[in-house]
Amino acid sequence: MVVLSQPPLNQFFHVKPCKPTTFFTGIPVVDLSDPEAKSLIVQACKEFGFFKLINHGVPLDLMSNLENEAVRFFRKPQTEKDRAGPPDPFGYGSKKIGSNGDVGWVEYLLLNTNPDINSSKSLSIFRENSQNFRSAVEDYTAAVKNMCFEVLELMAEGLGIEQRNVLSKFLKDEKSDSCFRLNHYPPCTDLQALNGRNLIGFGEHTDPQIISVLRSNTTSGLQICLTDGTWVSVPPDHTSFFINVGDTLQVMTNGRFKSVKHRVMADTTKSRLSMIYFGGASLSEKIAPLESLMSKGEQSLYKEFTWSEYKKAAYSSRLGDNRLGPFEKK
Ligand code: GA4
């Protein structure tokens, strides 16, 4: 019997044509310092579930500092990186995504951002690596979190809700179940194996949480799915953030905002490095449409569930599954 410790190479390919191959220039861009930001955010979340954020106020050196630390980590010998794995789901993982058979041309570090429930795994990663890495992660996530509160507060305002913190309070909660991910997509140099096909870095999926904040280096790869089903490439911008609406926010807005389907294609020549903050509610939080948003007589499109129930279902699903489907009211 042959035991494969690595997934077979053909599982990483994407054979369907990827349309269009050129960059899509219509991605909404929101300037956080623009007085119109709140309505532009709401419009983008309804139409795309996605936007690029500029003038966000997060110092660029926090981003580049963490990028450098992450590059240093991923450059370590495989045996050393493996000591921070396998993911439980926190820790270092390579090629295997989740625990249900999904694979991608990616290696990653998944960390819990809540210091109270910080798994011993996260802490030992930092013990084995440098204090610099730890503080780079902490400084970056603290700044991104604050920026994210501001975005969520503008969303609430843009939706016409009086209570400004109606969304941000979920992430401000000390029990907020949020996490942080560093993804490294190494170049695939085996051009013969590639044979003109696209290599999947991270397969299509939606994020289960409320909101995701992504920052990458200058290598392309991220694609989002428009509401008409077309996949478009997002031009990278290492100075900006890309904001994704997650499944939970789709429910909280009773379907007004769309949880964006996205994926990452690996490059054949350049490494892509991305850092993503996933903002989630506390485990016991009931996830339901915001009362202050519902119009008279409007019914919830979803059955009631807690974040803990949804998370459990998500972690037992496959990456590309429609995770909200079973929670929709018939
Ligand atoms: C997608 C968003 C986050 O990266 C993540 C992922 C998680 C994992 O990598 O362990 C999941 C995926 C993500 C959704 C479905 C399940 C769980 C892999 C997977 C197949 C950390 C998350 O919270 O959900």
Short mmCIF file of C-alpha atoms in Angstrom, two decimals, residues 14-318:
data_model
loop_
_atom_site.label_atom_id
_atom_site.label_comp_id
_atom_site.label_asym_id
_atom_site.label_seq_id
_atom_site.Cartn_x
_atom_site.Cartn_y
_atom_site.Cartn_z
CA HIS A 14 -8.19 24.41 -11.57
CA VAL A 15 -9.26 23.33 -15.03
CA LYS A 16 -12.24 25.59 -15.62
CA PRO A 17 -11.32 28.68 -17.63
CA CYS A 18 -10.80 31.65 -15.39
CA LYS A 19 -12.61 34.66 -16.83
CA PRO A 20 -11.45 37.35 -17.30
CA THR A 21 -7.70 36.99 -17.04
CA THR A 22 -7.17 40.72 -16.89
CA PHE A 23 -7.62 42.74 -13.72
CA PHE A 24 -11.07 44.01 -12.92
CA THR A 25 -10.89 47.73 -12.40
CA GLY A 26 -14.45 48.08 -11.08
CA ILE A 27 -13.70 47.05 -7.50
CA PRO A 28 -15.11 49.69 -5.15
CA VAL A 29 -12.53 51.81 -3.41
CA VAL A 30 -13.45 53.53 -0.15
CA ASP A 31 -11.41 56.36 1.29
CA LEU A 32 -11.85 56.14 5.07
CA SER A 33 -11.26 59.89 5.37
CA ASP A 34 -14.04 60.70 2.90
CA PRO A 35 -17.20 62.10 4.54
CA GLU A 36 -19.17 59.94 2.08
CA ALA A 37 -17.38 56.76 3.22
CA LYS A 38 -20.40 55.35 5.08
CA SER A 39 -22.70 55.29 2.07
CA LEU A 40 -19.95 53.99 -0.23
CA ILE A 41 -19.24 51.16 2.22
CA VAL A 42 -22.90 50.18 2.37
CA GLN A 43 -23.22 50.30 -1.41
CA ALA A 44 -20.10 48.14 -1.87
CA CYS A 45 -21.24 45.60 0.73
CA LYS A 46 -24.63 45.27 -0.98
CA GLU A 47 -23.25 44.98 -4.49
CA PHE A 48 -19.97 43.08 -3.98
CA GLY A 49 -19.58 42.16 -0.30
CA PHE A 50 -16.10 43.50 -0.87
CA PHE A 51 -14.16 46.74 -1.16
CA LYS A 52 -10.70 48.19 -1.06
CA LEU A 53 -9.95 50.56 1.79
CA ILE A 54 -7.49 53.43 1.39
CA ASN A 55 -6.42 56.19 3.81
CA HIS A 56 -7.17 53.72 6.59
CA GLY A 57 -4.80 55.21 9.14
CA VAL A 58 -2.93 51.96 9.91
CA PRO A 59 0.80 52.79 9.78
CA LEU A 60 2.47 51.14 6.78
CA ASP A 61 5.48 50.12 8.86
CA LEU A 62 3.25 47.84 10.98
CA MET A 63 2.32 46.04 7.76
CA SER A 64 5.82 45.76 6.34
CA ASN A 65 7.28 44.81 9.70
CA LEU A 66 4.87 41.88 10.02
CA GLU A 67 5.46 40.95 6.38
CA ASN A 68 9.21 40.73 7.05
CA GLU A 69 8.68 38.60 10.17
CA ALA A 70 6.33 36.31 8.27
CA VAL A 71 8.80 35.92 5.39
CA ARG A 72 11.46 35.02 7.95
CA PHE A 73 9.15 32.39 9.46
CA PHE A 74 8.15 30.79 6.14
CA ARG A 75 11.82 30.66 5.06
CA LYS A 76 12.67 28.36 7.97
CA PRO A 77 13.42 24.69 7.27
CA GLN A 78 10.29 22.55 6.91
CA THR A 79 11.05 20.50 10.02
CA GLU A 80 11.13 23.66 12.11
CA LYS A 81 7.86 24.98 10.70
CA ASP A 82 6.24 21.58 11.23
CA ARG A 83 6.93 21.93 14.94
CA ALA A 84 4.22 24.62 14.97
CA GLY A 85 1.72 22.17 13.44
CA PRO A 86 -0.41 20.30 12.59
CA PRO A 87 -3.17 22.91 12.89
CA ASP A 88 -5.83 22.21 15.54
CA PRO A 89 -7.07 24.53 13.74
CA PHE A 90 -4.45 26.93 15.14
CA GLY A 91 -0.82 26.53 14.20
CA TYR A 92 1.19 25.88 11.07
CA GLY A 93 -0.32 24.02 8.14
CA SER A 94 0.89 23.19 4.67
CA LYS A 95 -1.26 22.29 1.66
CA LYS A 96 -4.09 20.85 3.76
CA ILE A 97 -6.86 23.36 4.51
CA GLY A 98 -9.31 22.51 7.28
CA SER A 99 -9.80 18.87 8.19
CA ASN A 100 -12.15 17.68 5.49
CA GLY A 101 -9.87 17.02 2.54
CA ASP A 102 -9.39 20.50 1.04
CA VAL A 103 -5.95 21.27 -0.33
CA GLY A 104 -4.24 24.34 -1.76
CA TRP A 105 -0.80 25.48 -2.89
CA VAL A 106 -0.33 27.33 0.37
CA GLU A 107 1.35 27.17 3.75
CA TYR A 108 -0.05 29.14 6.65
CA LEU A 109 -0.09 30.07 10.29
CA LEU A 110 -3.49 30.37 11.94
CA LEU A 111 -3.55 32.21 15.27
CA ASN A 112 -6.20 33.05 17.81
CA THR A 113 -6.32 36.79 18.48
CA ASN A 114 -8.01 36.57 21.85
CA PRO A 115 -5.21 36.53 24.45
CA ASP A 116 -7.49 34.80 27.01
CA ILE A 117 -8.24 31.82 24.85
CA ASN A 118 -4.89 31.92 23.12
CA SER A 119 -4.14 28.28 22.53
CA SER A 120 -0.91 26.95 23.96
CA LYS A 121 -0.06 26.27 20.29
CA SER A 122 0.00 29.99 19.45
CA LEU A 123 2.14 30.78 22.44
CA SER A 124 4.65 28.04 21.72
CA ILE A 125 5.00 29.26 18.13
CA PHE A 126 6.17 32.57 19.50
CA ARG A 127 8.34 30.97 22.12
CA GLU A 128 10.15 29.05 19.39
CA ASN A 129 10.28 32.08 17.14
CA SER A 130 11.27 35.56 18.08
CA GLN A 131 9.62 38.04 20.39
CA ASN A 132 9.79 40.36 17.37
CA PHE A 133 7.40 38.09 15.50
CA ARG A 134 5.01 38.10 18.44
CA SER A 135 5.01 41.86 18.84
CA ALA A 136 4.71 42.37 15.07
CA VAL A 137 1.51 40.25 15.12
CA GLU A 138 0.17 41.97 18.24
CA ASP A 139 0.87 45.51 17.04
CA TYR A 140 -0.58 44.83 13.62
CA THR A 141 -3.75 43.11 14.86
CA ALA A 142 -4.38 45.81 17.48
CA ALA A 143 -4.22 48.54 14.80
CA VAL A 144 -6.33 46.56 12.31
CA LYS A 145 -8.95 45.82 14.97
CA ASN A 146 -9.35 49.54 15.75
CA MET A 147 -9.63 50.37 12.07
CA CYS A 148 -12.20 47.57 11.73
CA PHE A 149 -14.33 49.03 14.57
CA GLU A 150 -14.41 52.29 12.63
CA VAL A 151 -15.48 50.51 9.42
CA LEU A 152 -18.25 48.62 11.26
CA GLU A 153 -19.45 51.86 12.87
CA LEU A 154 -19.60 53.56 9.48
CA MET A 155 -21.56 50.56 8.19
CA ALA A 156 -24.10 50.97 10.99
CA GLU A 157 -24.41 54.69 10.23
CA GLY A 158 -24.67 54.04 6.50
CA LEU A 159 -27.45 51.55 7.17
CA GLY A 160 -29.31 54.29 9.04
CA ILE A 161 -28.95 52.66 12.47
CA GLU A 162 -28.75 55.09 15.40
CA GLN A 163 -26.70 52.83 17.67
CA ARG A 164 -23.25 53.32 16.15
CA ASN A 165 -21.71 50.28 17.88
CA VAL A 166 -24.47 47.84 16.90
CA LEU A 167 -21.92 45.84 14.84
CA SER A 168 -18.57 46.87 16.31
CA LYS A 169 -19.68 45.73 19.80
CA PHE A 170 -19.37 42.10 18.67
CA LEU A 171 -15.65 42.54 17.97
CA LYS A 172 -15.11 44.82 20.97
CA ASP A 173 -16.49 42.07 23.20
CA GLU A 174 -13.59 40.58 25.17
CA LYS A 175 -14.89 37.12 24.25
CA SER A 176 -14.99 37.93 20.53
CA ASP A 177 -13.95 34.78 18.67
CA SER A 178 -11.58 36.31 16.14
CA CYS A 179 -8.53 34.87 14.46
CA PHE A 180 -5.58 35.87 12.36
CA ARG A 181 -4.04 34.09 9.42
CA LEU A 182 -0.75 34.44 7.57
CA ASN A 183 -0.83 32.75 4.17
CA HIS A 184 2.24 32.09 2.07
CA TYR A 185 1.69 30.98 -1.52
CA PRO A 186 5.06 29.82 -2.84
CA PRO A 187 5.64 30.05 -6.59
CA CYS A 188 5.04 26.81 -8.46
CA THR A 189 8.12 26.30 -10.54
CA ASP A 190 7.18 22.93 -12.00
CA LEU A 191 5.99 24.39 -15.31
CA GLN A 192 5.74 20.95 -16.85
CA ALA A 193 3.31 19.85 -14.17
CA LEU A 194 1.39 23.11 -14.55
CA ASN A 195 0.97 22.67 -18.31
CA GLY A 196 -0.90 25.95 -18.73
CA ARG A 197 -3.43 25.16 -16.02
CA ASN A 198 -4.29 27.38 -13.09
CA LEU A 199 -2.96 26.40 -9.72
CA ILE A 200 -5.30 26.81 -6.77
CA GLY A 201 -3.70 28.52 -3.79
CA PHE A 202 -6.84 28.66 -1.67
CA GLY A 203 -10.08 27.31 -3.13
CA GLU A 204 -13.33 29.26 -3.43
CA HIS A 205 -15.17 29.89 -0.21
CA THR A 206 -16.94 32.51 1.87
CA ASP A 207 -15.67 33.51 5.31
CA PRO A 208 -17.94 32.37 8.17
CA GLN A 209 -17.20 35.35 10.48
CA ILE A 210 -18.61 38.91 10.49
CA ILE A 211 -15.84 40.65 8.60
CA SER A 212 -12.39 39.89 7.20
CA VAL A 213 -9.59 42.39 6.64
CA LEU A 214 -6.91 41.32 4.18
CA ARG A 215 -3.56 42.84 3.34
CA SER A 216 -1.15 41.26 0.87
CA ASN A 217 2.23 41.89 -0.67
CA THR A 218 2.45 43.01 -4.30
CA THR A 219 1.81 39.56 -5.80
CA SER A 220 -1.61 39.06 -7.40
CA GLY A 221 -3.80 36.00 -6.92
CA LEU A 222 -6.94 37.10 -5.08
CA GLN A 223 -10.14 36.76 -7.09
CA ILE A 224 -13.69 37.54 -6.08
CA CYS A 225 -16.92 36.22 -7.52
CA LEU A 226 -19.37 38.88 -8.68
CA THR A 227 -23.10 38.39 -8.10
CA ASP A 228 -23.49 37.26 -11.74
CA GLY A 229 -21.02 34.42 -11.09
CA THR A 230 -18.04 35.97 -12.94
CA TRP A 231 -14.65 35.60 -11.29
CA VAL A 232 -12.45 38.70 -11.38
CA SER A 233 -8.88 39.31 -10.31
CA VAL A 234 -8.23 41.90 -7.64
CA PRO A 235 -5.10 43.97 -8.38
CA PRO A 236 -2.84 43.75 -5.32
CA ASP A 237 -2.03 46.88 -3.33
CA HIS A 238 0.27 46.39 -0.36
CA THR A 239 -0.65 49.79 1.10
CA SER A 240 -4.41 49.11 1.26
CA PHE A 241 -6.79 46.72 2.93
CA PHE A 242 -9.43 44.58 1.28
CA ILE A 243 -12.58 44.13 3.32
CA ASN A 244 -14.79 41.04 2.94
CA VAL A 245 -18.34 40.68 4.21
CA GLY A 246 -18.60 37.33 6.03
CA ASP A 247 -21.59 34.97 6.36
CA THR A 248 -22.46 36.32 9.83
CA LEU A 249 -22.76 39.89 8.54
CA GLN A 250 -24.96 38.70 5.69
CA VAL A 251 -27.32 37.24 8.32
CA MET A 252 -27.11 40.32 10.59
CA THR A 253 -28.16 42.51 7.66
CA ASN A 254 -30.87 39.99 6.66
CA GLY A 255 -29.27 39.44 3.27
CA ARG A 256 -28.71 43.12 2.42
CA PHE A 257 -24.95 42.63 2.49
CA LYS A 258 -23.48 39.73 0.50
CA SER A 259 -20.88 37.38 1.90
CA VAL A 260 -18.36 37.42 -0.93
CA LYS A 261 -17.12 34.20 -2.53
CA HIS A 262 -13.39 34.46 -3.12
CA ARG A 263 -10.33 32.34 -3.90
CA VAL A 264 -6.59 32.68 -4.49
CA MET A 265 -4.62 31.46 -7.50
CA ALA A 266 -0.94 30.72 -6.96
CA ASP A 267 1.67 32.46 -9.09
CA THR A 268 4.28 30.62 -11.09
CA THR A 269 7.07 33.07 -10.39
CA LYS A 270 6.41 35.10 -7.26
CA SER A 271 5.55 34.38 -3.64
CA ARG A 272 2.31 35.83 -2.38
CA LEU A 273 2.02 36.68 1.27
CA SER A 274 -1.25 37.73 2.84
CA MET A 275 -2.36 38.53 6.37
CA ILE A 276 -6.03 38.32 7.27
CA TYR A 277 -7.89 39.31 10.39
CA PHE A 278 -11.24 37.51 10.79
CA GLY A 279 -13.56 39.32 13.19
CA GLY A 280 -16.11 37.02 14.81
CA ALA A 281 -18.75 37.24 17.55
CA SER A 282 -18.40 35.52 20.91
CA LEU A 283 -19.25 31.82 20.87
CA SER A 284 -22.53 32.24 22.76
CA GLU A 285 -23.74 35.19 20.66
CA LYS A 286 -27.08 34.72 18.91
CA ILE A 287 -26.68 35.49 15.23
CA ALA A 288 -29.82 37.10 13.80
CA PRO A 289 -30.79 40.15 11.72
CA LEU A 290 -30.28 43.43 13.62
CA GLU A 291 -33.64 44.49 15.03
CA SER A 292 -32.87 48.15 14.40
CA LEU A 293 -32.42 47.41 10.69
CA MET A 294 -35.55 45.39 10.01
CA SER A 295 -38.40 47.22 8.36
CA LYS A 296 -41.95 46.80 9.61
CA GLY A 297 -43.17 43.26 9.04
CA GLU A 298 -39.82 42.10 7.64
CA GLN A 299 -39.12 38.45 8.43
CA SER A 300 -35.69 36.96 9.07
CA LEU A 301 -34.40 34.96 6.10
CA TYR A 302 -32.50 32.72 8.51
CA LYS A 303 -33.17 30.31 11.34
CA GLU A 304 -31.74 31.44 14.66
CA PHE A 305 -28.33 30.11 15.63
CA THR A 306 -25.38 30.97 17.82
CA TRP A 307 -21.90 31.66 16.48
CA SER A 308 -20.77 28.49 18.23
CA GLU A 309 -23.35 26.42 16.29
CA TYR A 310 -22.42 28.06 13.00
CA LYS A 311 -18.72 27.69 13.59
CA LYS A 312 -19.13 24.01 14.40
CA ALA A 313 -21.09 23.47 11.18
CA ALA A 314 -18.51 25.47 9.21
CA TYR A 315 -15.57 23.48 10.51
CA SER A 316 -17.26 20.23 9.53
CA SER A 317 -17.98 21.47 5.99
CA ARG A 318 -15.87 21.49 2.84
#
